[in-house]
GROMACS .gro file of C-alpha atoms in nm:
model
  339
    1MET     CA    1  -1.185  -1.407  -0.993
    2LYS     CA    2  -0.886  -1.189  -1.074
    3ARG     CA    3  -0.964  -0.817  -1.046
    4THR     CA    4  -0.763  -0.532  -1.192
    5ALA     CA    5  -0.703  -0.210  -0.999
    6ALA     CA    6  -0.570   0.138  -1.065
    7VAL     CA    7  -0.476   0.409  -0.816
    8VAL     CA    8  -0.551   0.772  -0.898
    9GLY     CA    9  -0.355   1.004  -0.674
   10CYS     CA   10  -0.012   0.881  -0.564
   11GLY     CA   11   0.031   1.090  -0.249
   12ASP     CA   12   0.058   0.992   0.115
   13VAL     CA   13  -0.262   0.794   0.168
   14SER     CA   14  -0.213   0.591  -0.148
   15THR     CA   15   0.050   0.397   0.050
   16VAL     CA   16  -0.212   0.185   0.225
   17HIS     CA   17  -0.398   0.120  -0.101
   18PHE     CA   18  -0.085   0.005  -0.283
   19GLU     CA   19   0.004  -0.221   0.010
   20ALA     CA   20  -0.344  -0.373   0.019
   21ILE     CA   21  -0.344  -0.437  -0.355
   22GLU     CA   22  -0.006  -0.609  -0.324
   23ASP     CA   23  -0.105  -0.814  -0.018
   24LEU     CA   24  -0.452  -0.930  -0.116
   25ASP     CA   25  -0.499  -1.228  -0.345
   26ASP     CA   26  -0.660  -1.191  -0.687
   27ILE     CA   27  -0.604  -0.815  -0.722
   28GLU     CA   28  -0.362  -0.693  -0.988
   29LEU     CA   29  -0.244  -0.333  -1.013
   30VAL     CA   30  -0.254  -0.231  -1.380
   31ALA     CA   31  -0.212   0.149  -1.376
   32VAL     CA   32  -0.137   0.456  -1.168
   33CYS     CA   33  -0.234   0.817  -1.227
   34ASP     CA   34  -0.142   1.154  -1.080
   35THR     CA   35  -0.173   1.507  -1.214
   36ASP     CA   36   0.188   1.555  -1.103
   37PRO     CA   37   0.378   1.375  -1.384
   38ALA     CA   38   0.677   1.311  -1.157
   39ALA     CA   39   0.461   1.146  -0.891
   40ALA     CA   40   0.285   0.935  -1.154
   41ALA     CA   41   0.613   0.830  -1.313
   42ALA     CA   42   0.768   0.739  -0.978
   43ALA     CA   43   0.471   0.521  -0.881
   44GLY     CA   44   0.461   0.360  -1.224
   45GLU     CA   45   0.828   0.274  -1.208
   46ARG     CA   46   0.803   0.140  -0.854
   47TYR     CA   47   0.511  -0.092  -0.932
   48GLY     CA   48   0.598  -0.171  -1.292
   49VAL     CA   49   0.274  -0.045  -1.445
   50PRO     CA   50   0.177   0.231  -1.693
   51ALA     CA   51   0.158   0.581  -1.545
   52PHE     CA   52  -0.088   0.847  -1.658
   53PRO     CA   53  -0.118   1.219  -1.582
   54ASP     CA   54  -0.487   1.215  -1.674
   55HIS     CA   55  -0.752   0.975  -1.540
   56GLY     CA   56  -0.960   1.002  -1.857
   57ALA     CA   57  -0.676   0.867  -2.068
   58MET     CA   58  -0.619   0.592  -1.812
   59LEU     CA   59  -0.983   0.484  -1.824
   60ALA     CA   60  -0.980   0.480  -2.203
   61GLN     CA   61  -0.659   0.281  -2.237
   62VAL     CA   62  -0.661   0.048  -1.937
   63ARG     CA   63  -1.017   0.035  -1.800
   64PRO     CA   64  -0.950  -0.136  -1.464
   65ASP     CA   65  -1.220  -0.314  -1.265
   66VAL     CA   66  -1.170  -0.080  -0.967
   67VAL     CA   67  -1.023   0.269  -0.938
   68HIS     CA   68  -0.889   0.370  -0.597
   69VAL     CA   69  -0.931   0.747  -0.568
   70CYS     CA   70  -0.664   0.893  -0.338
   71THR     CA   71  -0.642   1.245  -0.477
   72PRO     CA   72  -0.662   1.577  -0.289
   73HIS     CA   73  -1.020   1.647  -0.183
   74HIS     CA   74  -1.114   1.889  -0.460
   75GLU     CA   75  -1.021   1.633  -0.727
   76HIS     CA   76  -1.248   1.359  -0.594
   77THR     CA   77  -1.569   1.453  -0.767
   78GLN     CA   78  -1.467   1.460  -1.133
   79VAL     CA   79  -1.265   1.139  -1.108
   80VAL     CA   80  -1.554   0.959  -0.939
   81LEU     CA   81  -1.815   1.089  -1.184
   82ASP     CA   82  -1.605   0.986  -1.484
   83CYS     CA   83  -1.545   0.638  -1.342
   84LEU     CA   84  -1.912   0.584  -1.264
   85ALA     CA   85  -2.015   0.708  -1.608
   86ALA     CA   86  -1.773   0.455  -1.761
   87GLY     CA   87  -1.913   0.173  -1.547
   88VAL     CA   88  -1.589   0.140  -1.347
   89ASN     CA   89  -1.611   0.057  -0.977
   90VAL     CA   90  -1.472   0.313  -0.732
   91LEU     CA   91  -1.314   0.293  -0.389
   92LEU     CA   92  -1.287   0.650  -0.263
   93GLU     CA   93  -1.080   0.796   0.018
   94LYS     CA   94  -1.254   1.025   0.263
   95PRO     CA   95  -1.403   1.279   0.250
   96LEU     CA   96  -1.667   1.198  -0.007
   97ALA     CA   97  -1.613   1.546  -0.153
   98HIS     CA   98  -1.483   1.885  -0.038
   99ARG     CA   99  -1.829   2.042  -0.071
  100LEU     CA  100  -2.172   1.910   0.007
  101ALA     CA  101  -2.303   2.002  -0.339
  102ASP     CA  102  -2.036   1.783  -0.498
  103ALA     CA  103  -2.117   1.502  -0.256
  104GLU     CA  104  -2.478   1.516  -0.369
  105ARG     CA  105  -2.364   1.492  -0.732
  106ILE     CA  106  -2.175   1.174  -0.646
  107VAL     CA  107  -2.476   1.031  -0.462
  108ALA     CA  108  -2.696   1.096  -0.766
  109ALA     CA  109  -2.441   0.951  -1.010
  110ALA     CA  110  -2.398   0.638  -0.797
  111ALA     CA  111  -2.772   0.579  -0.806
  112GLN     CA  112  -2.769   0.589  -1.187
  113SER     CA  113  -2.453   0.383  -1.246
  114SER     CA  114  -2.412   0.009  -1.276
  115ALA     CA  115  -2.073   0.042  -1.105
  116ARG     CA  116  -2.015  -0.009  -0.733
  117ILE     CA  117  -1.872   0.262  -0.510
  118GLY     CA  118  -1.745   0.250  -0.153
  119VAL     CA  119  -1.600   0.518   0.073
  120CYS     CA  120  -1.299   0.455   0.297
  121LEU     CA  121  -1.437   0.515   0.644
  122GLN     CA  122  -1.218   0.229   0.755
  123ASN     CA  123  -1.246   0.284   1.129
  124ARG     CA  124  -1.591   0.123   1.112
  125TYR     CA  125  -1.401  -0.201   1.050
  126ASN     CA  126  -1.192  -0.173   1.366
  127LEU     CA  127  -1.245  -0.458   1.611
  128THR     CA  128  -1.343  -0.202   1.874
  129SER     CA  129  -1.595  -0.027   1.649
  130GLN     CA  130  -1.756  -0.355   1.545
  131ALA     CA  131  -1.775  -0.470   1.909
  132ALA     CA  132  -1.930  -0.139   2.016
  133ARG     CA  133  -2.190  -0.164   1.742
  134ARG     CA  134  -2.283  -0.521   1.839
  135VAL     CA  135  -2.325  -0.429   2.206
  136LEU     CA  136  -2.534  -0.122   2.132
  137ASP     CA  137  -2.751  -0.311   1.882
  138SER     CA  138  -2.813  -0.587   2.139
  139GLY     CA  139  -2.992  -0.341   2.369
  140GLU     CA  140  -2.815  -0.486   2.671
  141LEU     CA  141  -2.699  -0.142   2.786
  142GLY     CA  142  -3.040   0.018   2.735
  143PRO     CA  143  -3.110   0.339   2.543
  144VAL     CA  144  -2.810   0.553   2.451
  145LEU     CA  145  -2.812   0.888   2.632
  146GLY     CA  146  -2.524   1.048   2.447
  147ALA     CA  147  -2.152   1.056   2.388
  148SER     CA  148  -1.837   1.263   2.397
  149ALA     CA  149  -1.540   1.249   2.161
  150THR     CA  150  -1.203   1.418   2.123
  151VAL     CA  151  -0.936   1.436   1.856
  152MET     CA  152  -0.632   1.620   1.993
  153TRP     CA  153  -0.347   1.587   1.750
  154THR     CA  154  -0.056   1.797   1.636
  155ARG     CA  155   0.050   1.944   1.304
  156THR     CA  156   0.330   2.179   1.205
  157ALA     CA  157   0.331   2.471   0.968
  158GLY     CA  158   0.547   2.257   0.742
  159TYR     CA  159   0.265   2.002   0.704
  160TYR     CA  160   0.066   2.268   0.519
  161GLN     CA  161   0.357   2.437   0.346
  162VAL     CA  162   0.476   2.118   0.174
  163LYS     CA  163   0.127   2.058   0.033
  164PRO     CA  164  -0.057   2.392   0.033
  165TRP     CA  165  -0.387   2.240  -0.084
  166ARG     CA  166  -0.439   2.109   0.269
  167GLY     CA  167  -0.488   2.457   0.411
  168ARG     CA  168  -0.720   2.612   0.152
  169TRP     CA  169  -1.098   2.617   0.135
  170GLU     CA  170  -1.096   2.583  -0.243
  171THR     CA  171  -0.894   2.262  -0.243
  172ALA     CA  172  -0.933   2.095   0.098
  173GLY     CA  173  -1.284   2.214   0.179
  174GLY     CA  174  -1.178   2.266   0.540
  175GLY     CA  175  -0.915   2.168   0.793
  176LEU     CA  176  -0.926   1.962   1.110
  177LEU     CA  177  -1.288   1.852   1.077
  178ILE     CA  178  -1.291   1.738   0.716
  179ASN     CA  179  -0.937   1.602   0.704
  180GLN     CA  180  -0.843   1.459   1.045
  181ALA     CA  181  -1.154   1.435   1.262
  182ILE     CA  182  -1.409   1.312   1.009
  183HIS     CA  183  -1.342   0.947   1.098
  184THR     CA  184  -1.427   1.011   1.464
  185ILE     CA  185  -1.732   1.217   1.372
  186ASP     CA  186  -1.842   0.932   1.146
  187LEU     CA  187  -1.808   0.678   1.429
  188LEU     CA  188  -1.994   0.911   1.663
  189GLN     CA  189  -2.299   0.937   1.437
  190TRP     CA  190  -2.278   0.573   1.323
  191LEU     CA  191  -2.276   0.436   1.679
  192VAL     CA  192  -2.503   0.686   1.855
  193GLY     CA  193  -2.745   0.758   1.570
  194ASP     CA  194  -2.832   1.002   1.295
  195VAL     CA  195  -2.776   1.367   1.384
  196ALA     CA  196  -3.077   1.598   1.369
  197SER     CA  197  -2.905   1.928   1.453
  198VAL     CA  198  -2.556   2.069   1.490
  199ASP     CA  199  -2.439   2.366   1.698
  200GLY     CA  200  -2.067   2.415   1.649
  201ARG     CA  201  -1.776   2.650   1.612
  202ALA     CA  202  -1.456   2.607   1.412
  203THR     CA  203  -1.164   2.846   1.439
  204THR     CA  204  -0.793   2.881   1.372
  205ARG     CA  205  -0.597   2.895   1.697
  206MET     CA  206  -0.246   2.802   1.589
  207TYR     CA  207  -0.179   2.833   1.217
  208GLY     CA  208  -0.368   3.143   1.110
  209ASP     CA  209  -0.060   3.282   0.937
  210VAL     CA  210  -0.027   2.966   0.725
  211ILE     CA  211  -0.377   2.836   0.648
  212GLU     CA  212  -0.724   2.965   0.565
  213VAL     CA  213  -0.906   2.672   0.726
  214GLU     CA  214  -0.963   2.571   1.088
  215ASP     CA  215  -0.727   2.387   1.322
  216THR     CA  216  -0.966   2.370   1.621
  217ALA     CA  217  -1.339   2.300   1.658
  218GLU     CA  218  -1.612   2.208   1.906
  219MET     CA  219  -1.973   2.106   1.860
  220LEU     CA  220  -2.293   1.994   2.026
  221LEU     CA  221  -2.486   1.728   1.835
  222ARG     CA  222  -2.850   1.641   1.895
  223HIS     CA  223  -2.936   1.299   1.760
  224ALA     CA  224  -3.269   1.209   1.604
  225ASP     CA  225  -3.363   0.979   1.894
  226GLY     CA  226  -3.298   1.247   2.158
  227ALA     CA  227  -2.940   1.155   2.254
  228ARG     CA  228  -2.689   1.439   2.289
  229SER     CA  229  -2.318   1.434   2.205
  230VAL     CA  230  -2.027   1.673   2.233
  231PHE     CA  231  -1.704   1.688   2.035
  232TYR     CA  232  -1.377   1.876   2.068
  233GLY     CA  233  -1.083   1.863   1.832
  234THR     CA  234  -0.760   2.050   1.773
  235LEU     CA  235  -0.435   2.026   1.580
  236ALA     CA  236  -0.265   2.261   1.828
  237ASN     CA  237  -0.185   1.985   2.076
  238VAL     CA  238   0.186   1.926   2.139
  239VAL     CA  239   0.154   1.550   2.071
  240HIS     CA  240  -0.085   1.303   1.909
  241SER     CA  241  -0.308   1.215   2.202
  242PRO     CA  242  -0.525   0.905   2.164
  243VAL     CA  243  -0.864   0.963   2.004
  244THR     CA  244  -1.137   0.923   2.266
  245LEU     CA  245  -1.499   0.821   2.225
  246ASP     CA  246  -1.720   0.762   2.528
  247ILE     CA  247  -2.079   0.645   2.484
  248PHE     CA  248  -2.318   0.659   2.780
  249ALA     CA  249  -2.626   0.439   2.795
  250GLU     CA  250  -2.893   0.399   3.060
  251HIS     CA  251  -2.741   0.080   3.203
  252GLY     CA  252  -2.377   0.090   3.101
  253SER     CA  253  -2.110   0.261   2.896
  254LEU     CA  254  -1.841   0.217   2.632
  255SER     CA  255  -1.504   0.391   2.646
  256LEU     CA  256  -1.275   0.389   2.345
  257ARG     CA  257  -0.910   0.486   2.390
  258GLY     CA  258  -0.726   0.262   2.150
  259ASP     CA  259  -0.886  -0.043   2.310
  260LEU     CA  260  -1.255  -0.054   2.402
  261ARG     CA  261  -1.377  -0.085   2.761
  262ILE     CA  262  -1.740  -0.197   2.796
  263THR     CA  263  -1.915  -0.166   3.134
  264TYR     CA  264  -2.227  -0.387   3.157
  265PRO     CA  265  -2.533  -0.344   3.383
  266ASP     CA  266  -2.408  -0.606   3.630
  267GLY     CA  267  -2.077  -0.424   3.674
  268ARG     CA  268  -1.886  -0.665   3.453
  269VAL     CA  269  -1.616  -0.500   3.242
  270GLU     CA  270  -1.505  -0.633   2.905
  271VAL     CA  271  -1.198  -0.507   2.721
  272VAL     CA  272  -1.174  -0.544   2.343
  273THR     CA  273  -0.817  -0.508   2.220
  274GLU     CA  274  -0.761  -0.339   1.887
  275ARG     CA  275  -0.539  -0.497   1.623
  276GLN     CA  276  -0.211  -0.328   1.535
  277ALA     CA  277  -0.172  -0.124   1.218
  278PRO     CA  278  -0.002  -0.339   0.950
  279THR     CA  279   0.080  -0.052   0.716
  280SER     CA  280   0.399   0.149   0.676
  281GLY     CA  281   0.175   0.454   0.649
  282ARG     CA  282   0.085   0.671   0.943
  283THR     CA  283  -0.066   0.475   1.232
  284TYR     CA  284  -0.332   0.740   1.300
  285TRP     CA  285  -0.496   0.652   0.968
  286GLY     CA  286  -0.636   0.351   1.154
  287VAL     CA  287  -0.575  -0.022   1.134
  288SER     CA  288  -0.847  -0.142   0.901
  289HIS     CA  289  -0.782  -0.004   0.553
  290GLU     CA  290  -0.680  -0.342   0.414
  291ILE     CA  291  -0.984  -0.511   0.569
  292LEU     CA  292  -1.221  -0.259   0.412
  293ILE     CA  293  -1.049  -0.287   0.074
  294ASP     CA  294  -1.067  -0.667   0.084
  295ASP     CA  295  -1.434  -0.653   0.181
  296PHE     CA  296  -1.512  -0.412  -0.103
  297TYR     CA  297  -1.364  -0.648  -0.362
  298ARG     CA  298  -1.541  -0.948  -0.209
  299ARG     CA  299  -1.877  -0.771  -0.235
  300LEU     CA  300  -1.849  -0.660  -0.598
  301GLU     CA  301  -2.085  -0.935  -0.712
  302ASP     CA  302  -2.342  -0.874  -0.434
  303ASP     CA  303  -2.691  -0.766  -0.527
  304GLU     CA  304  -2.681  -0.489  -0.267
  305PRO     CA  305  -2.455  -0.180  -0.282
  306PHE     CA  306  -2.141  -0.173  -0.070
  307TRP     CA  307  -2.256  -0.074   0.278
  308ILE     CA  308  -2.051   0.246   0.314
  309THR     CA  309  -2.224   0.423   0.029
  310PRO     CA  310  -2.185   0.786  -0.080
  311ALA     CA  311  -2.517   0.858   0.093
  312GLU     CA  312  -2.381   0.704   0.413
  313ALA     CA  313  -2.057   0.903   0.388
  314THR     CA  314  -2.256   1.223   0.336
  315LYS     CA  315  -2.382   1.204   0.696
  316SER     CA  316  -2.049   1.295   0.855
  317LEU     CA  317  -1.970   1.544   0.577
  318ARG     CA  318  -2.300   1.720   0.641
  319ILE     CA  319  -2.214   1.758   1.012
  320VAL     CA  320  -1.878   1.909   0.921
  321GLN     CA  321  -2.032   2.143   0.664
  322ASP     CA  322  -2.294   2.259   0.915
  323VAL     CA  323  -2.017   2.371   1.150
  324TYR     CA  324  -1.834   2.546   0.867
  325ALA     CA  325  -2.148   2.729   0.758
  326GLN     CA  326  -2.198   2.853   1.116
  327SER     CA  327  -1.832   2.948   1.161
  328PHE     CA  328  -1.733   3.084   0.820
  329PRO     CA  329  -2.056   3.212   0.661
  330GLN     CA  330  -1.882   3.446   0.419
  331VAL     CA  331  -1.665   3.166   0.279
  332PHE     CA  332  -1.965   2.947   0.221
  333ARG     CA  333  -2.177   3.225   0.069
  334GLU     CA  334  -1.896   3.296  -0.181
  335ALA     CA  335  -1.860   2.926  -0.262
  336ALA     CA  336  -2.232   2.898  -0.329
  337THR     CA  337  -2.227   3.190  -0.572
  338THR     CA  338  -1.916   3.080  -0.764
  339HIS     CA  339  -2.002   2.711  -0.812
   0.00000   0.00000   0.00000
């Protein structure tokens, strides 16, 4: 069945969505939208489709089967709510929302809508992530004791200056944790288990003269089943170091550094090689966007919701927000009183 798609938000991450729509069979791009008229017009001209500066007008005139939401974080909620109210399916870039209260509004709206919604936590589709999940679910390694993870990347002041929304609480909802590290935090809780408590600290080590939000953070996570995990992340590194995720079980371990190294109880070691990123976008976005997008379209007729639901995506957002509340209490008190 031919499906029609529209992309709302024509910035950096939209690249992988446009590529997937072009590459996958039976998906036709019919509209683009961006609040920046120049960005909308450029995308419309490039792909030969109508361009809109307002998503409401786009929904009224075009009404696609699926809207890909690739806007800045603070614009997610209203676009998603309007699509769901119109019965239009949504594929949403992370994070679910820039505030937990808005995330909960999306969760409630999704439960009331006939439309489907999925969240792009695409690293769950990585070959390494899927292999890790299968091994852990098999019980072969025994109970999981805990894990450690790192995201040590680099950014420049110019990264924030060219798009100031990235460095503001009001528009981004945070920095490193909500924008760069949320994929790793999601994998950590998805593989090890739901998180019962968070003890963390976020701070600004490098770019305090440019941004309001954090560029460095650490946390201790206690999982519901008793496992314990630690995380460290920073954007003050001089290079993009590989993301690391090590999971320790009673009878073996998993070590993710690009590829996945599994150590079994008998000493046998298995290496799962990750696929290469096919996109012209940034490689650190992961390698599985197109696979997730294809899977979302294939599941539109399923009786069950798409498996990465808003409620599922709220889990990693809640962890991030817990750290922010502990680290920047005044910011979050003010946000609660003004919204």
